[in-house]
């Protein structure tokens, strides 16, 4: 079976070809055209510009993905497309394109949830399914959500951010420090530097870490960075030492809160595994500390992360999610709609 996944929820145009042979996944191609350079000058994603770029790039990315996979259009069995959550104008570009291709080939189309897809991508490497119940944590640019996962398709939301997502917090702090967009990779890079005999001390809050729930709040963390920034003289604000210390502390604050809530949920629900996904999960320090802490506090629990380069948006995760939900696919193409605020459950 050949599944094509199409992703246009934000600023990456992605198309992947996934082959499934006796329940084994074979990645044939995964092409992503990033718009990062275009949005960099605005310090964030500009939706109408993103839509224009998706329109221009999607047919090219689609062709390239087929060529790299060495398949012809008529060999495709299923088209999978992300219908939300995301930026509405961008989502329509992917959905309309997917409908056109599916109609032309007279093959089924499946609508998938972008956040669930971030999690399901891990099943590329998960070989046996004795991993449930699992705790799933999605940390992306627009969302931070924690779920109890009984099996694929059966989720209970345990908590989510009450304001900004962790990714947004990184993006905004990076902007304040003049590090460019996207902020997460820039913060991660800076936080790797060592500072010997630091003259400055920066302490940021760990929002909601002590609260007995699974919700998050990262807007206050961003504001705490802003207050610290404003009270510093200009020469300090612009110094490399200051930027490194802020990057280290903001990254650690996010890591502390995510790990604390994730492991508490694992304990409460006796989860056999923890499955992570979303752009922020590309952070190596987060991955390292998650694995260390889980080993200490829940040695029996397995921890799954996608490969670093697959954490940010791509067509492969959409193809994976489409395959798992193929029974809900349809040839009634017009029933498929975009939902910018689509929920996993
Ligand atoms: O999943 P994603 O590509 O798009 C959304 O679904 O939103 O996530 C993008 C987010 C951005 O906020 C970006 O700054 C963050 O993921 N990000 C990272 C890293 N790479 C991307 N955050 C921390 N460390 C990284 N290495
Ligand atoms: Zn995403």
XYZ file of C-alpha atoms and ligand atoms in Angstrom:
372
model
C 0.000 0.000 0.000
C 1.287 3.484 -0.868
C 0.141 6.451 1.224
C 0.930 10.071 0.380
C 0.881 12.551 3.291
C 0.366 16.278 2.722
C 1.235 18.908 5.346
C 0.570 22.662 5.029
C -0.616 23.636 8.517
C 1.943 26.372 9.168
C 5.200 27.297 7.428
C 6.452 23.980 6.069
C 5.138 22.493 2.827
C 5.593 18.750 3.214
C 4.805 15.708 1.082
C 5.864 12.147 1.911
C 5.399 8.765 0.287
C 5.057 5.904 2.753
C 4.859 2.266 1.752
C 3.259 -0.293 4.060
C 4.231 -3.891 3.360
C 2.974 -6.628 5.702
C 2.394 -3.975 8.408
C 5.965 -2.657 8.082
C 6.623 0.948 7.247
C 9.000 1.873 4.450
C 9.741 5.536 4.004
C 10.050 6.179 0.259
C 10.388 9.965 0.372
C 9.772 12.907 2.689
C 10.195 16.304 1.039
C 9.825 19.520 3.048
C 10.031 23.050 1.634
C 10.604 25.369 4.565
C 9.484 28.997 4.510
C 11.693 29.939 7.443
C 13.834 32.350 5.409
C 10.755 34.229 4.196
C 9.172 34.621 7.634
C 12.439 35.411 9.384
C 12.196 39.109 8.621
C 8.761 39.306 10.269
C 9.958 37.398 13.362
C 7.085 34.921 12.986
C 4.753 33.317 10.465
C 2.773 35.721 8.304
C -0.358 33.702 7.276
C -1.180 35.257 3.888
C 2.422 35.017 2.814
C 2.567 31.419 4.072
C -0.541 30.569 2.022
C 0.998 32.067 -1.129
C 4.191 30.059 -0.602
C 2.289 26.801 -0.012
C 0.336 27.379 -3.251
C 3.522 27.944 -5.164
C 5.513 25.112 -3.553
C 3.021 22.292 -3.027
C 2.795 21.057 -6.665
C 6.608 21.137 -6.891
C 7.091 19.348 -3.546
C 4.468 16.747 -4.545
C 6.238 15.995 -7.832
C 9.593 15.817 -6.107
C 8.285 13.421 -3.447
C 6.906 11.085 -6.137
C 10.119 11.280 -8.111
C 12.309 10.531 -5.070
C 10.029 7.618 -4.177
C 10.290 6.443 -7.776
C 6.531 5.980 -8.127
C 3.890 7.189 -10.553
C 0.751 9.028 -9.459
C -1.539 6.162 -10.382
C 0.257 3.835 -7.942
C -0.930 5.883 -4.922
C -3.585 4.077 -2.851
C -4.489 6.735 -0.280
C -4.034 10.485 0.154
C -3.742 11.758 3.715
C -4.007 15.457 4.503
C -3.757 17.555 7.665
C -7.050 19.437 8.167
C -6.096 21.153 11.448
C -5.183 22.584 13.825
C -3.220 25.252 12.011
C -3.486 28.443 10.006
C -6.763 28.347 8.100
C -5.575 29.848 4.775
C -2.615 27.436 4.771
C -4.737 24.405 5.629
C -7.047 25.028 2.655
C -4.128 24.944 0.228
C -3.219 21.398 1.344
C -6.814 20.204 1.548
C -7.825 21.525 -1.880
C -4.724 20.088 -3.477
C -5.307 16.697 -1.787
C -8.940 16.682 -2.966
C -7.903 17.424 -6.555
C -5.352 14.611 -6.615
C -7.688 12.100 -4.933
C -10.545 13.009 -7.327
C -8.308 12.731 -10.368
C -7.041 9.307 -9.298
C -10.385 8.233 -7.843
C -8.742 7.079 -4.606
C -9.796 7.613 -0.972
C -8.837 10.667 1.022
C -8.291 10.759 4.776
C -8.404 13.895 6.961
C -5.954 13.832 9.852
C -5.225 15.850 12.957
C -1.803 17.469 12.818
C -1.130 17.113 16.575
C -2.105 13.454 16.688
C 0.171 12.961 13.665
C 3.158 14.340 15.637
C 2.591 11.510 18.149
C 1.771 8.750 15.656
C 5.023 9.390 13.799
C 6.755 7.508 16.644
C 5.113 4.301 15.420
C 7.616 4.303 12.596
C 10.022 2.832 15.162
C 7.670 1.256 17.722
C 7.733 -2.415 16.875
C 5.412 -4.005 19.416
C 2.325 -2.494 20.893
C 2.744 -3.440 24.576
C 3.237 0.241 25.274
C -0.280 1.161 26.356
C -1.559 2.943 28.308
C 0.839 5.671 27.229
C 1.274 9.295 28.167
C 1.543 11.440 25.031
C 3.062 14.909 25.147
C 2.829 17.223 22.126
C 4.925 20.375 22.305
C 4.787 22.486 19.170
C 4.688 26.122 18.077
C 0.985 26.573 18.764
C 0.185 23.776 21.224
C 1.332 22.107 24.422
C -0.960 19.209 25.342
C -0.704 16.133 27.544
C -2.853 13.058 26.818
C -3.567 9.660 28.195
C -3.459 7.292 25.214
C -5.213 3.955 25.669
C -4.481 2.937 22.115
C -4.161 4.621 18.711
C -7.258 6.776 18.304
C -8.337 6.618 21.969
C -7.178 9.665 23.901
C -8.149 11.618 27.007
C -6.839 15.146 27.351
C -5.153 15.497 30.740
C -4.015 19.087 30.395
C -2.854 21.799 28.046
C -1.409 25.263 28.062
C -3.708 27.984 29.314
C -1.949 30.600 27.184
C 1.184 30.309 25.018
C 2.741 27.036 23.999
C 6.340 26.255 24.950
C 7.397 26.729 21.304
C 5.799 30.167 21.195
C 7.651 31.087 24.398
C 10.984 30.115 22.790
C 10.081 32.030 19.618
C 9.175 35.195 21.554
C 12.208 35.082 23.861
C 14.459 34.549 20.834
C 12.880 37.561 19.154
C 13.490 39.701 22.235
C 17.139 38.666 22.294
C 17.464 39.300 18.551
C 18.135 35.632 17.756
C 15.738 35.363 14.797
C 12.991 32.908 13.859
C 12.317 30.095 14.681
C 13.446 30.643 18.239
C 13.656 27.063 19.540
C 16.714 25.983 17.533
C 18.444 29.339 18.250
C 17.823 29.025 22.008
C 19.030 25.418 21.969
C 22.236 26.396 20.154
C 23.001 29.265 22.509
C 22.220 27.237 25.621
C 24.994 24.788 24.685
C 27.701 27.400 25.409
C 29.417 27.217 28.766
C 29.852 30.409 30.797
C 32.821 30.383 33.164
C 32.618 32.631 36.250
C 29.333 34.211 35.198
C 28.918 37.769 36.489
C 25.170 37.712 35.965
C 22.518 35.568 37.566
C 19.173 34.897 35.915
C 16.416 33.012 37.666
C 13.095 32.398 35.971
C 9.873 30.867 37.355
C 8.670 27.309 36.641
C 5.005 28.215 35.983
C 2.376 25.888 37.475
C 4.955 23.215 38.338
C 3.586 22.764 41.864
C -0.085 22.831 40.845
C -1.860 19.542 41.137
C -3.109 19.451 37.535
C -1.706 18.788 34.079
C -2.064 22.283 32.665
C 0.776 24.537 31.605
C 1.339 28.272 31.251
C 4.263 29.731 29.328
C 3.140 33.327 28.774
C 4.324 34.278 32.271
C 7.733 32.782 31.592
C 8.085 34.936 28.495
C 7.003 37.999 30.508
C 9.513 37.170 33.253
C 12.257 37.207 30.604
C 10.955 40.557 29.352
C 11.063 42.081 32.874
C 14.585 40.812 33.412
C 15.611 42.189 30.017
C 14.111 45.614 30.714
C 15.926 46.026 34.005
C 19.339 45.334 32.433
C 21.533 48.106 30.978
C 21.891 48.023 27.191
C 25.469 46.710 27.207
C 24.359 43.715 29.300
C 21.283 43.015 27.140
C 23.449 42.891 24.055
C 26.204 40.788 25.615
C 26.701 37.186 24.597
C 26.924 36.161 28.267
C 23.469 37.555 29.001
C 21.906 35.881 25.951
C 23.503 32.534 26.808
C 22.318 32.683 30.427
C 18.759 33.594 29.400
C 18.731 30.798 26.804
C 19.954 28.241 29.356
C 17.485 29.317 32.024
C 14.403 29.609 29.785
C 15.177 26.232 28.220
C 15.630 24.654 31.658
C 12.419 26.223 32.971
C 10.437 24.724 30.057
C 12.154 21.341 30.489
C 11.494 21.260 34.252
C 7.774 21.943 33.861
C 7.263 19.517 30.961
C 9.127 16.663 32.645
C 7.492 17.212 36.018
C 3.923 17.049 34.647
C 4.705 14.250 32.218
C 6.214 11.988 34.903
C 3.459 12.752 37.382
C 0.908 11.671 34.765
C 2.935 8.514 34.052
C 2.854 7.660 37.731
C -0.821 8.454 38.285
C -2.009 6.395 35.298
C 0.632 3.662 35.526
C 1.627 4.304 31.928
C 3.859 1.748 30.231
C 5.380 4.396 27.980
C 5.754 8.074 27.240
C 5.474 9.229 23.625
C 6.611 12.721 22.650
C 6.117 14.772 19.505
C 6.149 18.288 18.033
C 8.828 20.784 17.048
C 10.051 21.528 20.597
C 10.783 17.843 21.130
C 13.687 18.305 18.659
C 15.503 19.877 21.620
C 18.398 17.573 22.573
C 18.581 18.788 26.172
C 14.856 18.073 26.656
C 15.346 14.597 25.225
C 18.405 13.888 27.368
C 16.761 15.006 30.608
C 13.465 13.209 29.805
C 15.306 9.938 29.343
C 17.455 10.467 32.468
C 14.521 11.390 34.689
C 12.285 8.613 33.401
C 15.059 6.089 34.024
C 15.355 7.303 37.604
C 11.698 7.674 38.491
C 10.009 5.079 36.272
C 12.650 2.583 35.109
C 10.074 0.242 33.534
C 8.588 2.997 31.409
C 9.706 3.268 27.755
C 10.263 6.750 26.291
C 9.804 7.441 22.575
C 10.968 10.458 20.579
C 10.918 10.951 16.810
C 14.300 11.496 15.151
C 15.371 15.123 15.600
C 14.835 16.055 11.943
C 11.322 14.570 11.982
C 10.070 16.501 15.030
C 9.097 19.613 13.089
C 6.215 19.525 10.596
C 6.512 17.071 7.715
C 4.415 14.959 5.355
C 5.596 11.645 6.817
C 3.741 12.120 10.087
C 0.564 12.914 8.117
C 1.001 9.758 6.035
C 1.490 7.681 9.218
C -1.647 9.119 10.834
C -3.593 8.589 7.589
C -2.561 4.939 7.458
C -3.687 4.304 11.042
C -7.061 5.928 10.346
C -7.513 4.576 6.802
C -10.845 2.995 7.744
C -12.280 6.490 8.046
C -11.126 7.517 4.543
C -13.709 8.639 2.003
C -14.363 9.252 -1.676
C -16.986 11.795 -0.647
C -14.322 14.446 -1.032
C -16.561 17.440 -0.365
C -17.264 16.250 3.178
C -13.642 17.003 4.072
C -13.291 20.431 5.641
C -10.605 22.445 7.337
C -10.818 23.088 11.091
C -8.174 25.543 12.302
C -8.995 24.689 15.932
C -9.411 20.935 15.521
C -9.016 19.001 18.816
C -7.491 15.557 19.267
C -10.272 14.693 21.712
O 5.635 21.209 15.275
P 6.184 22.451 14.717
O 7.157 22.329 13.569
O 5.023 23.390 14.226
C 3.807 23.491 14.898
O 3.021 22.523 14.861
O 3.613 24.549 15.528
O 6.864 23.254 15.915
C 7.474 24.474 15.722
C 8.015 24.951 17.050
C 8.579 26.369 17.015
O 8.045 27.096 18.100
C 10.062 26.167 17.151
O 10.733 27.251 17.784
C 10.130 24.915 17.982
O 9.087 24.112 17.500
N 11.406 24.195 17.833
C 12.267 23.949 18.849
C 13.378 23.290 18.267
N 13.140 23.140 16.935
C 11.922 23.695 16.682
N 12.204 24.233 20.156
C 13.245 23.880 20.926
N 14.355 23.267 20.454
C 14.470 22.949 19.145
N 15.554 22.333 18.677
Zn 3.529 20.739 14.233
